[in-house]
Short mmCIF file of C-alpha atoms in Angstrom, two decimals:
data_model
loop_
_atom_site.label_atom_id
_atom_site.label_comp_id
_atom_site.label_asym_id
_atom_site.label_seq_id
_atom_site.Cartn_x
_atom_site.Cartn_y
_atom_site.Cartn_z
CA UNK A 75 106.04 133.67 105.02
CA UNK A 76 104.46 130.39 103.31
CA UNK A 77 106.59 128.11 101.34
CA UNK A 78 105.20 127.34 98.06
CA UNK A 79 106.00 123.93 96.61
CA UNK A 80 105.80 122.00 93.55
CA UNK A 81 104.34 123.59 90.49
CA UNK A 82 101.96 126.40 90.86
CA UNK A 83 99.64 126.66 87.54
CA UNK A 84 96.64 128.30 86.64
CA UNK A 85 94.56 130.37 83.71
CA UNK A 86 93.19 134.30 84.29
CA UNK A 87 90.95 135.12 82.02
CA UNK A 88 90.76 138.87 80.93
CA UNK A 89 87.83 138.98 78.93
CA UNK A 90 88.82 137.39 75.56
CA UNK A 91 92.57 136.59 76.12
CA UNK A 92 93.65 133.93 78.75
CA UNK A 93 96.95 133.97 79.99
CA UNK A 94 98.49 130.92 81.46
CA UNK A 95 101.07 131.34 84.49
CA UNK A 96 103.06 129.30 86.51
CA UNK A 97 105.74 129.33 89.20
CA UNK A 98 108.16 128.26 86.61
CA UNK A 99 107.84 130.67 84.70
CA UNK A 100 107.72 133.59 87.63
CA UNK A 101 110.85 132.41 89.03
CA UNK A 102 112.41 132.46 85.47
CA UNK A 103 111.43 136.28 85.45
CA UNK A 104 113.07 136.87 88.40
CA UNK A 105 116.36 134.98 88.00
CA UNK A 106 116.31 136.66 84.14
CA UNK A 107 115.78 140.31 86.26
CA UNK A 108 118.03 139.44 89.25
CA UNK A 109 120.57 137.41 88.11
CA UNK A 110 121.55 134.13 89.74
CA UNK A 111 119.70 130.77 90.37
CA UNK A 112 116.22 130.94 91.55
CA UNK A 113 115.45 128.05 93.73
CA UNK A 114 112.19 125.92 93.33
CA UNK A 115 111.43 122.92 95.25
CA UNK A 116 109.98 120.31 92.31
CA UNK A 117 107.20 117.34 93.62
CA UNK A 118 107.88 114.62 90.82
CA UNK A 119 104.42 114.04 88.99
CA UNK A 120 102.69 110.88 89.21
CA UNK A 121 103.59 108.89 86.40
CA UNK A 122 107.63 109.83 87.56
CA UNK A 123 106.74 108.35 91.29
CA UNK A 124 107.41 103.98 91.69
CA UNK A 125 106.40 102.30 94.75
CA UNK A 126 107.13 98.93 95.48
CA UNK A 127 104.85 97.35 98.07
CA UNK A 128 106.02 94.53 99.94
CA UNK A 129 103.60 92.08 101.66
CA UNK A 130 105.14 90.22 104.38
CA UNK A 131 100.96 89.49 105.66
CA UNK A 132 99.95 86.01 105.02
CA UNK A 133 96.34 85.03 105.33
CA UNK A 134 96.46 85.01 109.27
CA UNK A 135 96.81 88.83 109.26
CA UNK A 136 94.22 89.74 106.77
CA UNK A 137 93.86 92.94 107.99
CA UNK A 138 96.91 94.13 107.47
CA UNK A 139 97.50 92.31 104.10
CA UNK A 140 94.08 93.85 102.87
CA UNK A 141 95.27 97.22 103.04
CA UNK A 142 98.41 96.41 100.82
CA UNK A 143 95.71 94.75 98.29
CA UNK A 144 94.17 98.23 98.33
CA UNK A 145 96.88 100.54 98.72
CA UNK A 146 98.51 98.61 95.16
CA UNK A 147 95.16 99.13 93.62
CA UNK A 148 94.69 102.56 94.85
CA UNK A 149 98.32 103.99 93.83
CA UNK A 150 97.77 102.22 90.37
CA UNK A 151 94.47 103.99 90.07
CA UNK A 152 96.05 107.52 90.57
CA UNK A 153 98.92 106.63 87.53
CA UNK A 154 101.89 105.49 89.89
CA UNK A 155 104.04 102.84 88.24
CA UNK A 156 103.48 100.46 91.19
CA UNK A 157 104.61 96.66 91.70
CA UNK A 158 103.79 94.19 94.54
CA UNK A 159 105.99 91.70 96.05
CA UNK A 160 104.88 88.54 98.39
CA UNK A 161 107.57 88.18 101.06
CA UNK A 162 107.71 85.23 104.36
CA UNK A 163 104.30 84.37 105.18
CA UNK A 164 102.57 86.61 102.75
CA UNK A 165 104.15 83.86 99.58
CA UNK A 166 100.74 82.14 101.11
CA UNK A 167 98.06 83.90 99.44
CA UNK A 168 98.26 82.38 95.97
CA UNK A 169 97.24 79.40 97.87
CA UNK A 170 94.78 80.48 99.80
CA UNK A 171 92.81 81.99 97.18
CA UNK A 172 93.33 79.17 95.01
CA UNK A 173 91.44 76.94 97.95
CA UNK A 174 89.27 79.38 98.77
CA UNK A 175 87.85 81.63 95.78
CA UNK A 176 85.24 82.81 97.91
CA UNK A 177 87.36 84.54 100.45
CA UNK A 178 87.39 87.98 101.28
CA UNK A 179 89.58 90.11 99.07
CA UNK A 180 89.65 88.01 96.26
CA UNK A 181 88.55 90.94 93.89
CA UNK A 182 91.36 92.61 95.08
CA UNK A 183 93.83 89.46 94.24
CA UNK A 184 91.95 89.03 90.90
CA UNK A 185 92.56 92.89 90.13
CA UNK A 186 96.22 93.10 91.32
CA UNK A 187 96.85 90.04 88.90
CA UNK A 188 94.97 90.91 85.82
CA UNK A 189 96.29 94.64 86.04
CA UNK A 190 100.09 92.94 86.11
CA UNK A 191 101.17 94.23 89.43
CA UNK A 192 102.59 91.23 91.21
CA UNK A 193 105.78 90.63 90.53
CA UNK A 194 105.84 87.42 92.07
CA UNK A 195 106.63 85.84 95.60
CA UNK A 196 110.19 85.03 97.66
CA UNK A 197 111.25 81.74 96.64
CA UNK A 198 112.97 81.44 99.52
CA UNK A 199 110.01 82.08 102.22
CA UNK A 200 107.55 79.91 99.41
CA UNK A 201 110.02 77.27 100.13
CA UNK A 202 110.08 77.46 103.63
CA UNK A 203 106.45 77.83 104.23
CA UNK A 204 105.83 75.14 101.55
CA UNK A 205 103.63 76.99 99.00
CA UNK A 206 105.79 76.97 96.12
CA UNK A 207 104.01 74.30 94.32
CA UNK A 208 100.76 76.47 95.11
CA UNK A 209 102.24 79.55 93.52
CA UNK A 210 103.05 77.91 90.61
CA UNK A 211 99.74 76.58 89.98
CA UNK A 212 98.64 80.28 90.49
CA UNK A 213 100.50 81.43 88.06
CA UNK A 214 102.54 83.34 90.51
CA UNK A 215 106.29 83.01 89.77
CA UNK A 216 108.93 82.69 92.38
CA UNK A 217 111.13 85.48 91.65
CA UNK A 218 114.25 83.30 93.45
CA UNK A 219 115.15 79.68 94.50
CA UNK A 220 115.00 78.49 97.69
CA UNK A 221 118.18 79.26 99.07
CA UNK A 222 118.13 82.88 97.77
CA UNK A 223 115.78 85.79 99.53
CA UNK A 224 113.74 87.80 96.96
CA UNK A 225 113.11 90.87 95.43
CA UNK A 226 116.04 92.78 95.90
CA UNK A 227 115.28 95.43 97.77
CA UNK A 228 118.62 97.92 97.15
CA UNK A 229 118.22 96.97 93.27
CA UNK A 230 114.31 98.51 93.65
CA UNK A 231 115.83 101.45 95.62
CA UNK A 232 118.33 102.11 92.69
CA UNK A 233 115.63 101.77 90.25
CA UNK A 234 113.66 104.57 91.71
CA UNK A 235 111.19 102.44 93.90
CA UNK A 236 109.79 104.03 96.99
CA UNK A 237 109.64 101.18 99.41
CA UNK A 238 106.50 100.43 101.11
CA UNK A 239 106.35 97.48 103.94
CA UNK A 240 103.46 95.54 105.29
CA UNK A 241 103.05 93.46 107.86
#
C-alpha cells in the first residue's frame, strides 16, 4: 500500500459549493471515529526549513564553489531561510573578486551579498591563508580571530540549520 506523506490538500468542486479537504483533517475523522492517535508523517514547509552552506572551495576549485553560489541562491529563491559560510581556502573569494570583478560568478557573489546571505568567513583559515585584510575591504566580516575556527557548526545544528558542505 503507498505511504502518503506530508500534507495532502486540495478543492472538489460540486457545482456551486467547493469543499476543501486535507489529510489533516481525514485523519482527525478517523482518530475522532476510532479512538486513539492517528499517525501522520509532517514535511516542515519551506519557510520552517534553514540550511547553512559551508564553502570550503576557494577560487582553485571553481567548479565546485560555483555550485554552492547557486545552490544559496537557489534555496533562497524557493523561501528557505538560508546562510553561507566561507571556510579554509574558500575565506579567498572576497579577494578574488575584489581583483578580479570580471570573473566568472561574480553575479552570483554580488547576489549572495546584496540578498544578506553571507555570514562572513573563518577568521582562522582568513588568517592562515592571508586574506583577512582582503575580506575586510570586502566588506566580509571574519566571524572569529585567528586562533579560533568559525562558524560553529553544533551551535547551527541546535539552531535548526541543515548542514550543507562544499568542497
Amino acid at each position: 500500500m503507498p505511504q502518503c506523506r506530508g500534507r495532502v490538500s486540495g478543492t472538489h468542486d460540486r457545482g456551486d459549493v467547493t469543499s476543501q479537504w486535507s489529510l489533516q483533517s481525514f485523519m482527525g475523522v478517523i482518530e475522532t471515529v476510532f479512538g486513539g492517535k492517528a499517525e501522520t508523517q509532517h514535511r516542515e514547509t519551506e519557510t520552517e526549513q534553514k540550511y547553512a552552506v559551508l564553502l570550503n572551495a576557494g577560487p582553485d576549485d571553481t567548479a565546485t564553489a560555483a555550485n554552492g553560489f547557486g545552490y544559496v541562491l537557489e534555496l533562497d529563491d524557493a523561501g528557505y531561510e538560508t546562510r553561507l559560510y566561507l571556510d579554509g581556502e574558500a575565506t579567498k573569494w572576497p579577494a578574488e573578486f575584489y581583483e578580479n570583478p570580471d570573473r566568472p560568478f561574480n553575479h552570483e557573489w554580488t547576489q549572495i551579498k546584496r540578498r544578506d546571505l553571507l555570514m562572513g568567513a573563518c577568521g582562522f583559515c582568513a588568517n592562515a591563508f592571508e586574506v583577512a585584510e582582503a575580506c575586510e575591504r570586502s566588506e566580509v566580516d571574519l566571524l572569529s580571530g585567528s586562533d579560533e575556527h568559525a562558524p560553529e557548526v553544533a551551535q547551527l545544528a541546535d539552531d535548526g540549520f541543515e548542514l550543507l558542505t562544499m568542497g
